[in-house]
PDB file of C-alpha atoms and ligand atoms in Angstrom:
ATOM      1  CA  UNK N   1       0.000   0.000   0.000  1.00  0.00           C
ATOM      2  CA  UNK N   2       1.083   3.338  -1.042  1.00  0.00           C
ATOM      3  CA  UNK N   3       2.129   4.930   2.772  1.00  0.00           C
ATOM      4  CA  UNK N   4       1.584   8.354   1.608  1.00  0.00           C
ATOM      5  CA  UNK N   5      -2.259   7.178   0.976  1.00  0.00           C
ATOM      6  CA  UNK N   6      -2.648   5.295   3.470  1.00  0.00           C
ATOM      7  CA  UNK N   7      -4.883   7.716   5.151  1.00  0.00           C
ATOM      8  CA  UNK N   8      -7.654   7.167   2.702  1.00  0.00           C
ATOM      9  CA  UNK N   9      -8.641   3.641   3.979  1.00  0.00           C
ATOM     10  CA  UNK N  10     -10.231   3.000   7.555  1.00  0.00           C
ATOM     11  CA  UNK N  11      -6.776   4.677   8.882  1.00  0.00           C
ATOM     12  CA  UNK N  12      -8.376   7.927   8.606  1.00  0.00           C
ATOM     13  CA  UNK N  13     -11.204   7.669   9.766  1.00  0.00           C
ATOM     14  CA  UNK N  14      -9.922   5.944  12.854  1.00  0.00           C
ATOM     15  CA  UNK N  15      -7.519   8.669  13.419  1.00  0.00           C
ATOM     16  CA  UNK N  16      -9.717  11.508  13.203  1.00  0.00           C
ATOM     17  CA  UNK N  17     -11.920   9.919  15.973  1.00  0.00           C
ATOM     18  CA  UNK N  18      -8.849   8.077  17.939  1.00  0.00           C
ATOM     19  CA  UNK N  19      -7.426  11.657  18.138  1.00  0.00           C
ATOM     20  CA  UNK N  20     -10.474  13.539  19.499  1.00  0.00           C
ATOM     21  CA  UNK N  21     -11.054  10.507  22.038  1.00  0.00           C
ATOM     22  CA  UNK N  22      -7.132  10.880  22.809  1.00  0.00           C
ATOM     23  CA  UNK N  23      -7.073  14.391  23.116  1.00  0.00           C
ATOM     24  CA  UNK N  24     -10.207  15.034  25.210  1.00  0.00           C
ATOM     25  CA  UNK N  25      -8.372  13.790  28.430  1.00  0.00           C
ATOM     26  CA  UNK N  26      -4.941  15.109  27.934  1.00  0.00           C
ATOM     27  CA  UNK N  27      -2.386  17.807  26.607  1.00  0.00           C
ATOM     28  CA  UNK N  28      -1.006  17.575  23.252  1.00  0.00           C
ATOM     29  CA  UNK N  29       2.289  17.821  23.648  1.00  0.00           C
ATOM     30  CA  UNK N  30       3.129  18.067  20.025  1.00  0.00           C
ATOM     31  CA  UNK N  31       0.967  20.833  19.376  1.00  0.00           C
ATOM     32  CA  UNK N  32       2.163  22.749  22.753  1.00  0.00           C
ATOM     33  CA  UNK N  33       6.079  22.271  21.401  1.00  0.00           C
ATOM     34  CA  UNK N  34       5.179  23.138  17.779  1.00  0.00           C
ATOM     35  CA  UNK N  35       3.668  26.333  19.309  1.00  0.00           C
ATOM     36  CA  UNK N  36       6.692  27.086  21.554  1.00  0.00           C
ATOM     37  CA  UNK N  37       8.727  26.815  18.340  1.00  0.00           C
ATOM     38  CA  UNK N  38       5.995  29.299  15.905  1.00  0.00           C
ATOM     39  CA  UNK N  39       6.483  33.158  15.839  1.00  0.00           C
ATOM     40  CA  UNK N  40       3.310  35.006  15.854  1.00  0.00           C
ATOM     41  CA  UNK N  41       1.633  34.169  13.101  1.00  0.00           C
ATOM     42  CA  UNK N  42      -1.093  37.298  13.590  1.00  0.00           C
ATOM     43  CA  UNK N  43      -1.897  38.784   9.875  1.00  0.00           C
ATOM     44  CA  UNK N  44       0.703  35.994   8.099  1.00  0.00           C
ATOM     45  CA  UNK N  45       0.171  33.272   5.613  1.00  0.00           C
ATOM     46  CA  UNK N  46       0.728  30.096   6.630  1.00  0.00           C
ATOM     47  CA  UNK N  47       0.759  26.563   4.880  1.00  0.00           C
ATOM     48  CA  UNK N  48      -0.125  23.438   7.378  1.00  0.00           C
ATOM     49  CA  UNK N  49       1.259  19.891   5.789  1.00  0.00           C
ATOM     50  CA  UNK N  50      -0.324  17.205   5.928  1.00  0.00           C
ATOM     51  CA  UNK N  51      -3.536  19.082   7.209  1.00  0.00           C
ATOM     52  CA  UNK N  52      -5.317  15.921   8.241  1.00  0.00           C
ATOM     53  CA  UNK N  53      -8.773  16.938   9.391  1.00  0.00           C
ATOM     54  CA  UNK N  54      -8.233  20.478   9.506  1.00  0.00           C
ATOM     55  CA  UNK N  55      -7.506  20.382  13.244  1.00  0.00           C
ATOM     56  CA  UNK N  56      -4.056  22.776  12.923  1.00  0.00           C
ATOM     57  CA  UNK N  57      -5.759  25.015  10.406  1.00  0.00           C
ATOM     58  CA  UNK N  58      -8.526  26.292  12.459  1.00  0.00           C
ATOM     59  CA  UNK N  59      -6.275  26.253  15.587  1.00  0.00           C
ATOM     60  CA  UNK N  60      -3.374  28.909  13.507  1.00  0.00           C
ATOM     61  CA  UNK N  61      -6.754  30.931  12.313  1.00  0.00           C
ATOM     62  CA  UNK N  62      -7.976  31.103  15.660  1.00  0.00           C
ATOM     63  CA  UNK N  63      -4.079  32.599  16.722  1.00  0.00           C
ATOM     64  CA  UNK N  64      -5.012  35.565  14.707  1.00  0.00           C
ATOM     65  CA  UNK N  65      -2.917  33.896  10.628  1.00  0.00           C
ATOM     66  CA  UNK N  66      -4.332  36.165   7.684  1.00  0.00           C
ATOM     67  CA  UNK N  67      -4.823  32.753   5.143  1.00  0.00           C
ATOM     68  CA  UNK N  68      -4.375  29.261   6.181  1.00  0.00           C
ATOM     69  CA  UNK N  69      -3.493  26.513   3.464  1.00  0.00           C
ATOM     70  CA  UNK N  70      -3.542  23.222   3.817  1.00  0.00           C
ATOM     71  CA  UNK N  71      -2.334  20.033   1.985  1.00  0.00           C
ATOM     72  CA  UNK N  72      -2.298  16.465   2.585  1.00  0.00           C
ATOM     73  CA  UNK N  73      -1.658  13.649   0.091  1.00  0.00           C
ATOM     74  CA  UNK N  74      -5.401  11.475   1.589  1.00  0.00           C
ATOM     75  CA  UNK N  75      -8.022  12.214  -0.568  1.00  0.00           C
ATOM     76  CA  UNK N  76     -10.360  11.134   2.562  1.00  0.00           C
ATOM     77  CA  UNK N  77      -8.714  13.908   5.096  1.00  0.00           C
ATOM     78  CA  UNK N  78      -9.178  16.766   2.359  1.00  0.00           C
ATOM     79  CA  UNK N  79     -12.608  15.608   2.331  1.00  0.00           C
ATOM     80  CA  UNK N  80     -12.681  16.115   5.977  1.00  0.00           C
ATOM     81  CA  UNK N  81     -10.680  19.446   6.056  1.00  0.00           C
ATOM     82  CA  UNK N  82     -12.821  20.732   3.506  1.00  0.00           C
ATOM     83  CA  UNK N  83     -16.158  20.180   5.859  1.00  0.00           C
ATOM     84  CA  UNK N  84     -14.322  21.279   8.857  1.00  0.00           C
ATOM     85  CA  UNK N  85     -12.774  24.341   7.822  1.00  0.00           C
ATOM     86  CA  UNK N  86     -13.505  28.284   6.906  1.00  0.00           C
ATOM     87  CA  UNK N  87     -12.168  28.704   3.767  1.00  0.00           C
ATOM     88  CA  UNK N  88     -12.800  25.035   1.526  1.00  0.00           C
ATOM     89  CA  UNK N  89     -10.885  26.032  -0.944  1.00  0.00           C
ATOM     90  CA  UNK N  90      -7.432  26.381   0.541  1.00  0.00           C
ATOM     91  CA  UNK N  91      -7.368  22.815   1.860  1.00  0.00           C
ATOM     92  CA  UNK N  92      -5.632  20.586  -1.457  1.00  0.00           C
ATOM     93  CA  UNK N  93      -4.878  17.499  -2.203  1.00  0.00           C
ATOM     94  CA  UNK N  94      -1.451  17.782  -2.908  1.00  0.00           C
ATOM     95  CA  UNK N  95       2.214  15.948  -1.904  1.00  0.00           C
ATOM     96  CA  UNK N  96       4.777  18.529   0.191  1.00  0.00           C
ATOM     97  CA  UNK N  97       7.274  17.515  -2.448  1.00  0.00           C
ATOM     98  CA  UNK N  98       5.688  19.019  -5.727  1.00  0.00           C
ATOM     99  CA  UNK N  99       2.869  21.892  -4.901  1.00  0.00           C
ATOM    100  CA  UNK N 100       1.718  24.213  -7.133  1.00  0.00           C
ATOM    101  CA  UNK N 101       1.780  27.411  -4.969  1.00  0.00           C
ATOM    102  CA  UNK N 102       3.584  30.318  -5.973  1.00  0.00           C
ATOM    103  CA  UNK N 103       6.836  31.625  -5.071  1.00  0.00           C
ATOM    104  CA  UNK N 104       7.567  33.043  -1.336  1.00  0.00           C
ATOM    105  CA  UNK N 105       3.760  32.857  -1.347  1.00  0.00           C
ATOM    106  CA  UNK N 106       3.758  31.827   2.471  1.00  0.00           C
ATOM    107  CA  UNK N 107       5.335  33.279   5.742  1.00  0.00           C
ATOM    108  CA  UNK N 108       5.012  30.183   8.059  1.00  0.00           C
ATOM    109  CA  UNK N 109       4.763  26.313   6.944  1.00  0.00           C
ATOM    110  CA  UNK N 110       4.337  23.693   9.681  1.00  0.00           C
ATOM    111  CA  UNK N 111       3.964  20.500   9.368  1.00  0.00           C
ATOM    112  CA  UNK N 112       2.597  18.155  12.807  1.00  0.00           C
ATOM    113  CA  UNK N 113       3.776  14.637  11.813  1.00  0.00           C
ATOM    114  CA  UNK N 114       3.694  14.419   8.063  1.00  0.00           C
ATOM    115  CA  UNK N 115       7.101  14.744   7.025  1.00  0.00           C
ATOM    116  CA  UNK N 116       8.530  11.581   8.347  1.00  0.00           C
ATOM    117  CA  UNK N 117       5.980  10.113   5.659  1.00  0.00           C
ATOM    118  CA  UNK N 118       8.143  10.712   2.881  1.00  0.00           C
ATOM    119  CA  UNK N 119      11.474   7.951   2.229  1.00  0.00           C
ATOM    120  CA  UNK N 120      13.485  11.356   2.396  1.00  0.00           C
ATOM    121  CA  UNK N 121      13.438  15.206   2.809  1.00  0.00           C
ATOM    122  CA  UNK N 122      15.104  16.483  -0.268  1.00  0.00           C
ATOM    123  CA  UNK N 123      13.018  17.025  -3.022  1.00  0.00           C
ATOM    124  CA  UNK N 124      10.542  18.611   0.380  1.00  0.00           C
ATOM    125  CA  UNK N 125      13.281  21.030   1.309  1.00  0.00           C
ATOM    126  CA  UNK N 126      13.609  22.502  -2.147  1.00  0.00           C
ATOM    127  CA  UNK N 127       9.691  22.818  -2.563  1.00  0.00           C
ATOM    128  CA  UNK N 128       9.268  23.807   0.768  1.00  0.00           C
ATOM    129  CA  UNK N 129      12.014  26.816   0.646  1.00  0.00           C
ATOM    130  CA  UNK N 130      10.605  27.926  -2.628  1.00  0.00           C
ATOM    131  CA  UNK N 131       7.348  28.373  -1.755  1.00  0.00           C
ATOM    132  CA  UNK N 132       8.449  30.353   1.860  1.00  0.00           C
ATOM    133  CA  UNK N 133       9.151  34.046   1.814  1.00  0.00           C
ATOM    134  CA  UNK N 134      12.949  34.730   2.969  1.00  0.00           C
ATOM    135  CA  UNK N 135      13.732  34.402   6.610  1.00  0.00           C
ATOM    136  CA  UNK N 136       9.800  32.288   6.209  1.00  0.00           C
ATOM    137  CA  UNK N 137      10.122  29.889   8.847  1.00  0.00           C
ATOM    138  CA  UNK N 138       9.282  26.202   8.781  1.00  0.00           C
ATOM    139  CA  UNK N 139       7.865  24.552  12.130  1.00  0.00           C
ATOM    140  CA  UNK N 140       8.013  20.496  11.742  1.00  0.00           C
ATOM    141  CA  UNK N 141       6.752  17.966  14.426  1.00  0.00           C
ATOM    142  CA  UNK N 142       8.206  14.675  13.470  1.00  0.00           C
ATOM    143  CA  UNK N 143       8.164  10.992  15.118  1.00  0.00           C
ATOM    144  CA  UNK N 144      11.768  10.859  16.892  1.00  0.00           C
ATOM    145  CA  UNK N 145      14.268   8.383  15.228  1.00  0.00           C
ATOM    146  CA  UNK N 146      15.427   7.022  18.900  1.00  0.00           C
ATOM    147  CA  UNK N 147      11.737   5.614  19.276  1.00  0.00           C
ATOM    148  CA  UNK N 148      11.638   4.625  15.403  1.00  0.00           C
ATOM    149  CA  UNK N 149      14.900   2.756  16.551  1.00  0.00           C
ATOM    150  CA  UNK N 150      13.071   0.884  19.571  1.00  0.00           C
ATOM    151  CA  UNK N 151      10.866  -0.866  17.075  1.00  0.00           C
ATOM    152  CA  UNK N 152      13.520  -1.781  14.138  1.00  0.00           C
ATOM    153  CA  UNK N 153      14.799  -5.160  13.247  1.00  0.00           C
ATOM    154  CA  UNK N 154      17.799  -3.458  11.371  1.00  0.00           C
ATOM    155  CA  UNK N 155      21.048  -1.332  12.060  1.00  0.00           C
ATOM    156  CA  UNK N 156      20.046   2.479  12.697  1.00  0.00           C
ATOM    157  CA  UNK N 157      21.508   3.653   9.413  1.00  0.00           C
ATOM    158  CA  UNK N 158      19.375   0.819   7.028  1.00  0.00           C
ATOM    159  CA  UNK N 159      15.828   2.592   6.399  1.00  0.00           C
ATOM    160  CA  UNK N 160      12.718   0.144   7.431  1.00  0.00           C
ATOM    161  CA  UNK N 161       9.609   0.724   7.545  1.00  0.00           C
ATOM    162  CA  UNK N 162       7.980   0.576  10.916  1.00  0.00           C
ATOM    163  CA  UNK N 163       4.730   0.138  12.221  1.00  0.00           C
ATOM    164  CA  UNK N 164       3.377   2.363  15.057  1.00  0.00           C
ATOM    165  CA  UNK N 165      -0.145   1.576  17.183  1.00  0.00           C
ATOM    166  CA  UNK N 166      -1.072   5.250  17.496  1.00  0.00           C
ATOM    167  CA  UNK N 167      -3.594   6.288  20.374  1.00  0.00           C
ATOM    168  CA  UNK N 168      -3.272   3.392  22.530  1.00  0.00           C
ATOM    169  CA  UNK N 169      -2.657   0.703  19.650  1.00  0.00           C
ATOM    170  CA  UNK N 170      -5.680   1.534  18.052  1.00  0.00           C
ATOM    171  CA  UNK N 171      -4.637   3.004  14.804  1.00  0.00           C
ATOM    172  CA  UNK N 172      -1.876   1.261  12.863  1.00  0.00           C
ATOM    173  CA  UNK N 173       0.415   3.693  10.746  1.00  0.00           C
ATOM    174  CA  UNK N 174       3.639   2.659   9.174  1.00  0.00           C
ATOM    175  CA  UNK N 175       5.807   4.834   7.670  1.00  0.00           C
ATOM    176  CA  UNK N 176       9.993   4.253   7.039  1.00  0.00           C
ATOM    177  CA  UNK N 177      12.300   5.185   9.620  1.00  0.00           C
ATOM    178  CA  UNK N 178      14.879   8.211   9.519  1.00  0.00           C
ATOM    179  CA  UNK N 179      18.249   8.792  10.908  1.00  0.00           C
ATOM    180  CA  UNK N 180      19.148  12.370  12.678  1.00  0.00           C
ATOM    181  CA  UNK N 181      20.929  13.257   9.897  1.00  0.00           C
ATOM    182  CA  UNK N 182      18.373  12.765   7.048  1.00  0.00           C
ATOM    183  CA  UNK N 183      16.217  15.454   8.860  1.00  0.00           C
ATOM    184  CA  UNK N 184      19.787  17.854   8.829  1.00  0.00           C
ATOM    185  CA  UNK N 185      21.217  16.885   5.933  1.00  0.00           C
ATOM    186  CA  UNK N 186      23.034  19.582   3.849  1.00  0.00           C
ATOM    187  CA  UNK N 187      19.846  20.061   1.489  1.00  0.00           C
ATOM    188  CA  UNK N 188      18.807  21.162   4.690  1.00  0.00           C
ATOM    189  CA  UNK N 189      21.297  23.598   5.296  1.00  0.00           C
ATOM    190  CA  UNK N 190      21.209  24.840   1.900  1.00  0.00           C
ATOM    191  CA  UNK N 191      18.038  26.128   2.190  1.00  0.00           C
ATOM    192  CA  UNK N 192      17.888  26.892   5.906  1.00  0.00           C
ATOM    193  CA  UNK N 193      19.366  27.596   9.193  1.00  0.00           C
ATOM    194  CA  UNK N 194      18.316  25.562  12.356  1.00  0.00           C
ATOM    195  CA  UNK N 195      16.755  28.044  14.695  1.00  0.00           C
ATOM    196  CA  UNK N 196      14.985  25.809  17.043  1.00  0.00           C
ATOM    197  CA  UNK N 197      14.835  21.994  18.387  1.00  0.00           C
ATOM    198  CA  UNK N 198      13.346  20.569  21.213  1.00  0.00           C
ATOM    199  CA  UNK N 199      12.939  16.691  22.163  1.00  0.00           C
ATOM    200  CA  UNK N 200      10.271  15.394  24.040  1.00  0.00           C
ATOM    201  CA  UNK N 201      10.573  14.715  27.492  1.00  0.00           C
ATOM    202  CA  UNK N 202       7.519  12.656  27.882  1.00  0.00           C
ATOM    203  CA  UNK N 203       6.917   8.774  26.062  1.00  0.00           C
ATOM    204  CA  UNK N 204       3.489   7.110  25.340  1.00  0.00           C
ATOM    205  CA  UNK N 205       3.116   4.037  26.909  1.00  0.00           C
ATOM    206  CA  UNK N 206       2.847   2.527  22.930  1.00  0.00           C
ATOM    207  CA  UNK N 207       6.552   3.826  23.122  1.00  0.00           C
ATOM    208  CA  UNK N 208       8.542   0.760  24.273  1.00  0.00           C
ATOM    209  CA  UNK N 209      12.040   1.830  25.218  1.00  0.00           C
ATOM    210  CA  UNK N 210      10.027   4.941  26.633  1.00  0.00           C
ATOM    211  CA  UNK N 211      12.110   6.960  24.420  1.00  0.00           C
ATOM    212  CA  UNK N 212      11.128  10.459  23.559  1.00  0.00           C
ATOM    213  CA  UNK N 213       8.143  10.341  20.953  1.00  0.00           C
ATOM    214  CA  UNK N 214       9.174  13.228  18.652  1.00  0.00           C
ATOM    215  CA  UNK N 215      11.033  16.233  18.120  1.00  0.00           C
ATOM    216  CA  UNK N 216      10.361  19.674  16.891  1.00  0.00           C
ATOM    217  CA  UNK N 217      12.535  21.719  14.289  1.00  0.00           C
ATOM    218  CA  UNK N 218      12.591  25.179  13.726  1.00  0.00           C
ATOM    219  CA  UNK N 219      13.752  26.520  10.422  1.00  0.00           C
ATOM    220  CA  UNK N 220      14.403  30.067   9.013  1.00  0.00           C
ATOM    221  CA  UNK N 221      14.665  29.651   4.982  1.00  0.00           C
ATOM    222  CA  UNK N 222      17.849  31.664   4.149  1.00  0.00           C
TER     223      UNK N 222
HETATM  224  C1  SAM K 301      -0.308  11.690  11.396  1.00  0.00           C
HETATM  225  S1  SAM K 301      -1.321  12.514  10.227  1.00  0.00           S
HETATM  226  C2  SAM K 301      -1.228  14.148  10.902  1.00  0.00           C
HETATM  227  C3  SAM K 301      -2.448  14.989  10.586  1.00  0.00           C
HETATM  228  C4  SAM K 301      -2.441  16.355  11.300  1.00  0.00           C
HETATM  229  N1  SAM K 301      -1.286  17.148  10.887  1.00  0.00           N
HETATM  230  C5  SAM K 301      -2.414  16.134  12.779  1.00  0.00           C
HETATM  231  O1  SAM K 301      -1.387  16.424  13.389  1.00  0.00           O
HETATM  232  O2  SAM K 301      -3.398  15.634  13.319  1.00  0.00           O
HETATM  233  C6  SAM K 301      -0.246  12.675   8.813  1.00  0.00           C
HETATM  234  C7  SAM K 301      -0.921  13.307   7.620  1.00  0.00           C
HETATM  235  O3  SAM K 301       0.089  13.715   6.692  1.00  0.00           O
HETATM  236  C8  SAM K 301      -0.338  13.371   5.384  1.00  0.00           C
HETATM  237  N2  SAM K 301       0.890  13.283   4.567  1.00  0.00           N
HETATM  238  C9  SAM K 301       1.841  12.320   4.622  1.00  0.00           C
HETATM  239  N3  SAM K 301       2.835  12.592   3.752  1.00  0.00           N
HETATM  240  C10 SAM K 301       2.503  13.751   3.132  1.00  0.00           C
HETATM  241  C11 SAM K 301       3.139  14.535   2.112  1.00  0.00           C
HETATM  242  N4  SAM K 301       4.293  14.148   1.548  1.00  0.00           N
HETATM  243  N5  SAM K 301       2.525  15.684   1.706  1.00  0.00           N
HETATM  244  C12 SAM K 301       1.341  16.050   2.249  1.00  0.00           C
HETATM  245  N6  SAM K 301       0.703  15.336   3.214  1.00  0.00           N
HETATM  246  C13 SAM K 301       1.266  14.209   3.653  1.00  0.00           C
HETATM  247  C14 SAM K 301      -1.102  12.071   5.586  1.00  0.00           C
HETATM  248  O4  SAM K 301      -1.970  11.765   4.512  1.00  0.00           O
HETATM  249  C15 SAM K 301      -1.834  12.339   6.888  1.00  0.00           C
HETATM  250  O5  SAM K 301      -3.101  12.936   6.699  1.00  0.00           O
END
């Protein structure tokens, strides 16, 4: 199954509801580190990835963000979006690595656990730098390689793909596993500087080496 689809089958649907259930009894400490990492986003443009359900979108409206795009590559979450959002039109069915925005057409682009979808960041860097205004920054929440490591059968360096029981094992995901270095690799660094990082401190108790669960970049495009 194509993993950058995979939200169109029953995964979707059972994420959308896992995630409300999830998230009606405790903090989301994703969402809280992404939002340590934004600047204000008052009066700027900003492009969510991998939108989902539209859940990010009307949370960076509701921080004051003149337009908010979003794009995921699951027909079925666009679907979603579309009924759950202000503006319809501005959530697309489109992959990060190949959009067809304009130029520096956004100030912000975040992205809460989407990019570590994708078998590797380049061809995302590029699109993602063209598409953000200089000094633009880029806000990425992303599933931390030390827990992606706890559930491998290979060395750290060989690229697996990995399955992940989301919200208490109830919603398989799989998507391949990254090193460190893939997320900072000089395409990286072409395109940006690393302003920001923060790990976790926190696991889920799906997380069995009770590693940290993600980490969160800050990027200014140069
Ligand atoms: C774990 S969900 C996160 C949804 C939402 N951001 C949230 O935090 O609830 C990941 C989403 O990213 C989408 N996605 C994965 N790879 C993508 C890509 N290359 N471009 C755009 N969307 C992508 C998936 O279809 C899925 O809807």
């Amino acid at each position: 199954m194509d993993i950058l689809k995979q939200y169109d089958g029953i995964i979707g649907k059972k994420y959308i509801s896992q995630q409300k259930q999830f998230f009606s009894s405790r903090k989301d400490r994703a969402t809280n580190a992404m939002q340590k990492l934004l600047p204000n986003i008052k009066g700027k443009i900003v492009l969510d990835i991998g939108c989902g359900s539209g859940r990010d979108i009307i949370l960076y409206e509701s921080l004051g963000a003149k337009e908010c795009w979003g794009i995921d590559t699951s027909k079925y979450m666009i679907k979603e979006a579309k009924k759950n959002i202000t503006h319809p039109e501005r959530a697309i069915l489109s992959n990060i690595e190949k959009t067809s925005f304009k130029n520096k057409q956004f100030d912000v682009v975040a992205a809460r656990f989407s990019m570590h979808y994708l078998k590797n960041f380049e061809k995302a860097y590029k699109e993602i730098s063209r598409i953000l205004k200089p000094k633009g920054v880029l806000v990425m929440a992303v599933d931390h390689p030390i827990r992606e490591l706890a559930s491998k059968k290979k060395a750290y360096k060989v690229q697996e793909i990995i399955h992940i029981g989301l919200y208490h094992g109830k919603v398989d995901l799989k998507f391949p596993t990254h090193t460190v270095d893939e997320y900072f690799s000089p395409t990286f660094f072409k395109y940006f500087y690393l302003d920001g990082f923060l790990e976790d401190r926190d696991y889920e108790s799906s997380n069995p080496k009770k590693t940290a669960d993600f980490m969160t970049i800050k990027a200014i495009r140069r």
